[in-house]
Coordinates of C-alpha atoms (C1' of nucleotides) in Angstrom, one line a residue:
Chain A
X1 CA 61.0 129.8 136.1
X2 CA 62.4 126.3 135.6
X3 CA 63.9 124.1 132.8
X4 CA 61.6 121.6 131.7
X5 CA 64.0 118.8 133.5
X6 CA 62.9 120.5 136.7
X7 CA 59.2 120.1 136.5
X8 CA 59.1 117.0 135.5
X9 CA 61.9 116.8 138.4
X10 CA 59.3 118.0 140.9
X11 CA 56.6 115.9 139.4
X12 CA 58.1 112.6 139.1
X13 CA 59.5 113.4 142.9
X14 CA 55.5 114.1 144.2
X15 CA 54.0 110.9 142.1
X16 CA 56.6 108.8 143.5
X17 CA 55.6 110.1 147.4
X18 CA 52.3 109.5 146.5
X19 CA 52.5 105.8 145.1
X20 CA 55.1 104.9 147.8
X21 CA 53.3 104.4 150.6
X22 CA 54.6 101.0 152.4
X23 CA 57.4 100.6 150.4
X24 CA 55.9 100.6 146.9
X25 CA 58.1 100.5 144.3
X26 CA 57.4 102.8 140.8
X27 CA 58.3 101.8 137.4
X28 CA 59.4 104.6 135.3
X29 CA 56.2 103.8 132.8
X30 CA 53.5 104.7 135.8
X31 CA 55.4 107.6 136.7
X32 CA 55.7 108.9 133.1
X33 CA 52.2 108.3 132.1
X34 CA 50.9 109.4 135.8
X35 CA 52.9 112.8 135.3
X36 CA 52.4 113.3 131.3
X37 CA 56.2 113.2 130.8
X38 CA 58.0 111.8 128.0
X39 CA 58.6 108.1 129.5
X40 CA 62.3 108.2 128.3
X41 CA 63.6 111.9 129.6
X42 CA 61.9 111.3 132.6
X43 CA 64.1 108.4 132.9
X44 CA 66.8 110.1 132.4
X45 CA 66.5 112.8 135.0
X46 CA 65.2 109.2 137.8
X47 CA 68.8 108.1 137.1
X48 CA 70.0 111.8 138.3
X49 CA 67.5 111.8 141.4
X50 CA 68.5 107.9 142.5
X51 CA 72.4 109.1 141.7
X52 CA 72.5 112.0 143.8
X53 CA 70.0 109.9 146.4
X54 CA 66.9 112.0 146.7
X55 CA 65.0 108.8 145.8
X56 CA 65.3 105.3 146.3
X57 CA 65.9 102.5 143.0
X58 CA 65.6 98.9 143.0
X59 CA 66.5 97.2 139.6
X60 CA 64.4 93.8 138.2
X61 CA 61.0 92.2 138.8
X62 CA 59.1 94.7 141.3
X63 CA 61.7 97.0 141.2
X64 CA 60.9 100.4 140.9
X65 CA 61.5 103.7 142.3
X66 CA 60.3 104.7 146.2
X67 CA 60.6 107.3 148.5
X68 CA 61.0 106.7 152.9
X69 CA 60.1 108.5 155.6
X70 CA 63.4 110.4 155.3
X71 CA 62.9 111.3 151.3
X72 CA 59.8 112.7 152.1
X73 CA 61.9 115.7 153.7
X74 CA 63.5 116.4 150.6
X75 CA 63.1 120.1 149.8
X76 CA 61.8 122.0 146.6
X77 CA 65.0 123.3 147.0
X78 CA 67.1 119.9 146.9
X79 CA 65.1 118.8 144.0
X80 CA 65.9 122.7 142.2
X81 CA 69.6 122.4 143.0
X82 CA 70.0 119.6 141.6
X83 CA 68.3 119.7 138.6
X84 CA 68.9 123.3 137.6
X85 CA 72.1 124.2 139.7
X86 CA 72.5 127.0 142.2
X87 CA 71.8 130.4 139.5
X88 CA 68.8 131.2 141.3
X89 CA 71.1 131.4 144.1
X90 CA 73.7 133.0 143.1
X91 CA 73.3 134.7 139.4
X92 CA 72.9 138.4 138.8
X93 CA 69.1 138.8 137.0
X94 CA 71.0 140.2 134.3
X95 CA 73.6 138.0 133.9
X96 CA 76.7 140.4 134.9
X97 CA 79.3 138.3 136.5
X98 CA 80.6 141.8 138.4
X99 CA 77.0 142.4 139.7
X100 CA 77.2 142.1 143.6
X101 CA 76.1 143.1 147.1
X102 CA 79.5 146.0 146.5
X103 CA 78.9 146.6 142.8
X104 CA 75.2 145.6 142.2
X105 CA 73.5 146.3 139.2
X106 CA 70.4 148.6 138.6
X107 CA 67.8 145.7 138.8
X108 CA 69.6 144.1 142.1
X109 CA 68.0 145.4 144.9
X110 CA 64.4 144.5 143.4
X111 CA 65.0 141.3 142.4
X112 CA 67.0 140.7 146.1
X113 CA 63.7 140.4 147.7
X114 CA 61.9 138.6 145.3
X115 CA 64.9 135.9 145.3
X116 CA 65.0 136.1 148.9
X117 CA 61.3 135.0 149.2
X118 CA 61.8 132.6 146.5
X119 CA 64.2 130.9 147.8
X120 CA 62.8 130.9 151.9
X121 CA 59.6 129.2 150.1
X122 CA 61.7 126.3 148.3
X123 CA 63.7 125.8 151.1
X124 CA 60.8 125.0 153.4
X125 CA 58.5 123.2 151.3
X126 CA 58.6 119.5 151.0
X127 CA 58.0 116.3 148.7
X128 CA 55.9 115.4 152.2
X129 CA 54.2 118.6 152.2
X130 CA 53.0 118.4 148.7
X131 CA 52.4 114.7 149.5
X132 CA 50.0 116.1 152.4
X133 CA 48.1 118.2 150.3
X134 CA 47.2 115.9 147.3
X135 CA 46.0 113.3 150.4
X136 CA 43.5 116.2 151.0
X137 CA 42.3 115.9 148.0
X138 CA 42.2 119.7 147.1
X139 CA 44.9 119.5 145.0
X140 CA 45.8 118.3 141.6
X141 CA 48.7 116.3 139.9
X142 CA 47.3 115.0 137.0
X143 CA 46.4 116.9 133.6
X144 CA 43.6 115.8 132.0
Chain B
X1 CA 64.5 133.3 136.0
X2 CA 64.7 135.5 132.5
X3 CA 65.7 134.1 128.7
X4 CA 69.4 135.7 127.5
X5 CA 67.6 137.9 124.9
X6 CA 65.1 139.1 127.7
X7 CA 68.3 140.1 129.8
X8 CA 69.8 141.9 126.2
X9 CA 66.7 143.4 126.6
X10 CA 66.5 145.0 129.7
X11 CA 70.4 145.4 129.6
X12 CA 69.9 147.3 126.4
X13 CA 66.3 149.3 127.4
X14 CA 68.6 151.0 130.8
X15 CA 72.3 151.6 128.6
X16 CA 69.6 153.7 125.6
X17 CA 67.9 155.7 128.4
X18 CA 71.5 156.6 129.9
X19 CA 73.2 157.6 126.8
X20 CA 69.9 159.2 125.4
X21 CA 69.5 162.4 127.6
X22 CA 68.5 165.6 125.2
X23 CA 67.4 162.9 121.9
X24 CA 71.1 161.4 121.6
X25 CA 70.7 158.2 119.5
X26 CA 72.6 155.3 120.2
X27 CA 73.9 153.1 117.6
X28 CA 74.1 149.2 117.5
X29 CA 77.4 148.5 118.4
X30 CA 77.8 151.4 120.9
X31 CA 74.6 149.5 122.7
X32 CA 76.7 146.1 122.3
X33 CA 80.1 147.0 123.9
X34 CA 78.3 148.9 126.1
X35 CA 76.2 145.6 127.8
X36 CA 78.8 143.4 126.9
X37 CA 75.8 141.4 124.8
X38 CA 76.6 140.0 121.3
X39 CA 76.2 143.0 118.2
X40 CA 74.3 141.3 115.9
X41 CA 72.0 139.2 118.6
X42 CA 71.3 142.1 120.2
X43 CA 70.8 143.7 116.8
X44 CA 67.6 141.9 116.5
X45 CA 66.3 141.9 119.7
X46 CA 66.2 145.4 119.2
X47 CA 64.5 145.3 116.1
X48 CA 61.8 143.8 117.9
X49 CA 61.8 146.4 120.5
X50 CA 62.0 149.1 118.3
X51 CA 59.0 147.3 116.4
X52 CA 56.9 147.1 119.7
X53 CA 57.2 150.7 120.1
X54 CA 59.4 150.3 123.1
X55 CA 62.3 152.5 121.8
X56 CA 62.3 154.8 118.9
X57 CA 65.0 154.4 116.0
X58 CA 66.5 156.2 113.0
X59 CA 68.3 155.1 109.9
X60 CA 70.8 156.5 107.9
X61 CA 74.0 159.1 109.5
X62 CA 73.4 159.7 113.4
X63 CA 70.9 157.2 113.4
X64 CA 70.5 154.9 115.9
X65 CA 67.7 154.2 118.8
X66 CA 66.8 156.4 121.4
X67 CA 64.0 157.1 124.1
X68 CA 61.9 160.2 124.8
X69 CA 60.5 161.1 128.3
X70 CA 57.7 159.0 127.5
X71 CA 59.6 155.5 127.1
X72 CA 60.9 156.4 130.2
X73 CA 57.9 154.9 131.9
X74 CA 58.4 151.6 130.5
X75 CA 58.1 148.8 132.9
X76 CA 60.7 146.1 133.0
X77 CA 57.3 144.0 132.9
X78 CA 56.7 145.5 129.6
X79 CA 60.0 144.5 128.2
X80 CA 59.5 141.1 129.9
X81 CA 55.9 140.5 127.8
X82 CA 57.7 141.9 124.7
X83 CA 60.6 139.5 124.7
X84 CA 59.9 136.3 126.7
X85 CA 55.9 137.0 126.7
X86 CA 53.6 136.2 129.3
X87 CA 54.3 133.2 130.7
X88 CA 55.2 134.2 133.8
X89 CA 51.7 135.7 134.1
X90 CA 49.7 132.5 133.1
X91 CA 51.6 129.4 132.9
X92 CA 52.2 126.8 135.9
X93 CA 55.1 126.2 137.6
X94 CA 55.2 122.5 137.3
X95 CA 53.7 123.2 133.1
X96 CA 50.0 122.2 134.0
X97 CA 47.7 123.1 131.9
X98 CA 45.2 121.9 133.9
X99 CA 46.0 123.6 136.9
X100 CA 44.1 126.7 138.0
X101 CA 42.6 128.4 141.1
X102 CA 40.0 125.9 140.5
X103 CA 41.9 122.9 140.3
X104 CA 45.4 124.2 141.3
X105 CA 48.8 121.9 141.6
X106 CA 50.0 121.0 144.6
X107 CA 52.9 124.1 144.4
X108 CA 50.1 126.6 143.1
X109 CA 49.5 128.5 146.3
X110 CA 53.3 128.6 147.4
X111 CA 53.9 129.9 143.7
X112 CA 51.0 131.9 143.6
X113 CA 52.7 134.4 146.3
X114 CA 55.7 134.5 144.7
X115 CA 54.6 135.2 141.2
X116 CA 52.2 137.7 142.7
X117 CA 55.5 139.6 144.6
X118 CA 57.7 139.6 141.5
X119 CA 54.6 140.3 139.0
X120 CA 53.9 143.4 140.8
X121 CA 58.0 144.3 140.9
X122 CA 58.1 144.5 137.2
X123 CA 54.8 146.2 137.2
X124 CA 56.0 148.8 139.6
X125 CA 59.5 149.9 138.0
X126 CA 60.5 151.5 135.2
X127 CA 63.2 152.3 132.8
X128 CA 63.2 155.7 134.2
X129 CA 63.7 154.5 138.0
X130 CA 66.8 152.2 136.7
X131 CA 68.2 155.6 134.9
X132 CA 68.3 157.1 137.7
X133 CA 69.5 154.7 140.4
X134 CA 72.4 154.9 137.8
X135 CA 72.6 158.2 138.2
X136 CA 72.9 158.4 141.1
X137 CA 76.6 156.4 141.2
X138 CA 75.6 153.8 143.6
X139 CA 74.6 151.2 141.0
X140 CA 76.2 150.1 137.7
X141 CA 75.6 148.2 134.4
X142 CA 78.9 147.5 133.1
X143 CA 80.5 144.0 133.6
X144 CA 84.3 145.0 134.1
Chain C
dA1 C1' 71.4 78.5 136.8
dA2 C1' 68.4 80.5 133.3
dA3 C1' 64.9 83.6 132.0
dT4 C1' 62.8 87.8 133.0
dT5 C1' 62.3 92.3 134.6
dA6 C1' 63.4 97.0 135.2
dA7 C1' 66.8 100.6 136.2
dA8 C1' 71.5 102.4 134.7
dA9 C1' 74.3 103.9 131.2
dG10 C1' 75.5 105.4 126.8
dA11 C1' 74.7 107.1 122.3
dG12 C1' 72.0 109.5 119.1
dT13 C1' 68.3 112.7 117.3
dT14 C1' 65.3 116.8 117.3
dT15 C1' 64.1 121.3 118.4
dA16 C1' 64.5 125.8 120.1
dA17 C1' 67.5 129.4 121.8
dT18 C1' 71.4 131.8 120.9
dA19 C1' 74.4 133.9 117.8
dT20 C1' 76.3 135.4 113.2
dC21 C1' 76.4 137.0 108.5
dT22 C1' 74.5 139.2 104.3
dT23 C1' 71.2 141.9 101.8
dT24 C1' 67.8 145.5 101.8
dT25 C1' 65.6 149.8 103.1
dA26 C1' 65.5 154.4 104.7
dA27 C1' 67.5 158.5 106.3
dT28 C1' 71.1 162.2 106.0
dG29 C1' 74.8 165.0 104.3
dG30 C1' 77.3 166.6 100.7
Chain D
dC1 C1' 70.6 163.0 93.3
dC2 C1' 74.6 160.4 94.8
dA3 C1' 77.3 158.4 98.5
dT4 C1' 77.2 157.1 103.0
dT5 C1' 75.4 155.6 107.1
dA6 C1' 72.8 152.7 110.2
dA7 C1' 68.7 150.1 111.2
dA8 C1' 65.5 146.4 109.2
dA9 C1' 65.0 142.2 107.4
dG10 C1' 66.2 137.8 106.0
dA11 C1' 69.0 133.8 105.9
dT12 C1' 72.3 130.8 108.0
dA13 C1' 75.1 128.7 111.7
dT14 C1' 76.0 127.1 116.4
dT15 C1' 74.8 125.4 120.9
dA16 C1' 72.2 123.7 124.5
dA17 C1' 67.9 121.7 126.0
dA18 C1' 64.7 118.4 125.2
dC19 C1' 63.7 114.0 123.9
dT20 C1' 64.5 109.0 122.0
dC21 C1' 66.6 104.6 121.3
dT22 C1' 69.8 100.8 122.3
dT23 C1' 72.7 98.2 125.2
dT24 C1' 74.3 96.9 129.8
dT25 C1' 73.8 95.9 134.6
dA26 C1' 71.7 94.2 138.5
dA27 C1' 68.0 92.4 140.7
dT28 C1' 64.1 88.6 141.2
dT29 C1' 61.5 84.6 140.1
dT30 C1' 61.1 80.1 138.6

DNA sequence: AAATTAAAAGAGTTTAATATCTTTTAATGG
DNA sequence: CCATTAAAAGATATTAAACTCTTTTAATTT
């Protein structure tokens, strides 16, 4: 459903929430052992995060990564687009470039819906709402 | 959403059942111009197709793959498994292994619906439904 | 100001997906 | 039964995703 960059993405993005109450900052070692990513990709894909500012970075002693009020209303979606791009958005399910609302392809109308509802749930789910539901303890981050 | 072969695939799968009304067969490179899909990639894929008893195929002089009445009713689910297998089916969104309706990820109910919608779409239609929406003029395969 | 810390940046490697090419096998027609 | 055709099989090449390592930059602490 989503490139490996993503989850770890979407991981990283919920561990941080969770560490980051009061300001915490999160060093990329906590968040790769706390979300069984490989430590140095992970990193890579903080720098694209902190770049395109869906999380916070601070640099030497204490620094770390941290998520405000505000980030917590970062979107599945946000975190999707700009990890994986916008093909879930706008891609033909089989990959024809002429496929479209005019000239759609067999498979378009099913997979319309299913996209449609996709994309609704992504849109309105956020780091804070995830954030909410570990805090309930009913939910699960870690793997082992 | 699908892997490039898995889109071959399907691509492939709807072009045979077009061309193969009254036992036609439908040769390689007919199949590749056809999708716009790459000969000899799409070659393989369906050997593999043809070796999961998804299509039928002949050797030798008018040879070439072709479906019966009964292929018809493939789901694109079916092709799906074949090529890309079942992850869609078991695996978690965020790559959990741990995660389960027991001890599900913070994304697993959200996710849950979703898979649930598009696992029952590609339950639900067949080769034989695509064939016939292009039948019917209002929907096409061709890229140009 | 110097030493230390940790992210940013850049470069490199590995692996898996995608794609191509060649050889073999099996069917058909002459 | 020989030549031809086309898929099956196998081997190879390319590309992109996944992952690692090293150097640089910017903070902080002493």
């Amino acid at each position: 459903m989503f490139s490996k960059s993503c989850e770890y993405a979407i991981k990283a993005m919920i561990f941080i929430a969770q560490k980051s109450k009061d300001e915490a900052r999160v060093g990329i070692k906590e968040i790769a052992k706390g979300t069984d990513s490989p430590e140095h990709f992970v990193a890579k894909i903080m720098q694209d995060l902190s770049r395109r500012k869906l999380v916070h970075s601070v640099k030497g002693p204490n620094g770390g990564f941290y998520m405000d009020h505000f980030d917590l209303k970062t979107s599945l979606a946000d975190i999707v687009k700009a990890i994986d791009g916008d093909s879930i958005y706008k891609d033909c399910v089989l990959g024809l470039k002429a496929c479209s609302e005019k000239n759609p392809c067999p498979v378009h109308n099913e997979f319309k819906e299913i996209k449609k509802n996709l994309i609704m749930m992504i849109e309105d789910n956020t780091i804070g709402d995830f954030n909410e539901k570990l805090d309930s303890g009913k939910f699960f981050l870690r793997n082992k």
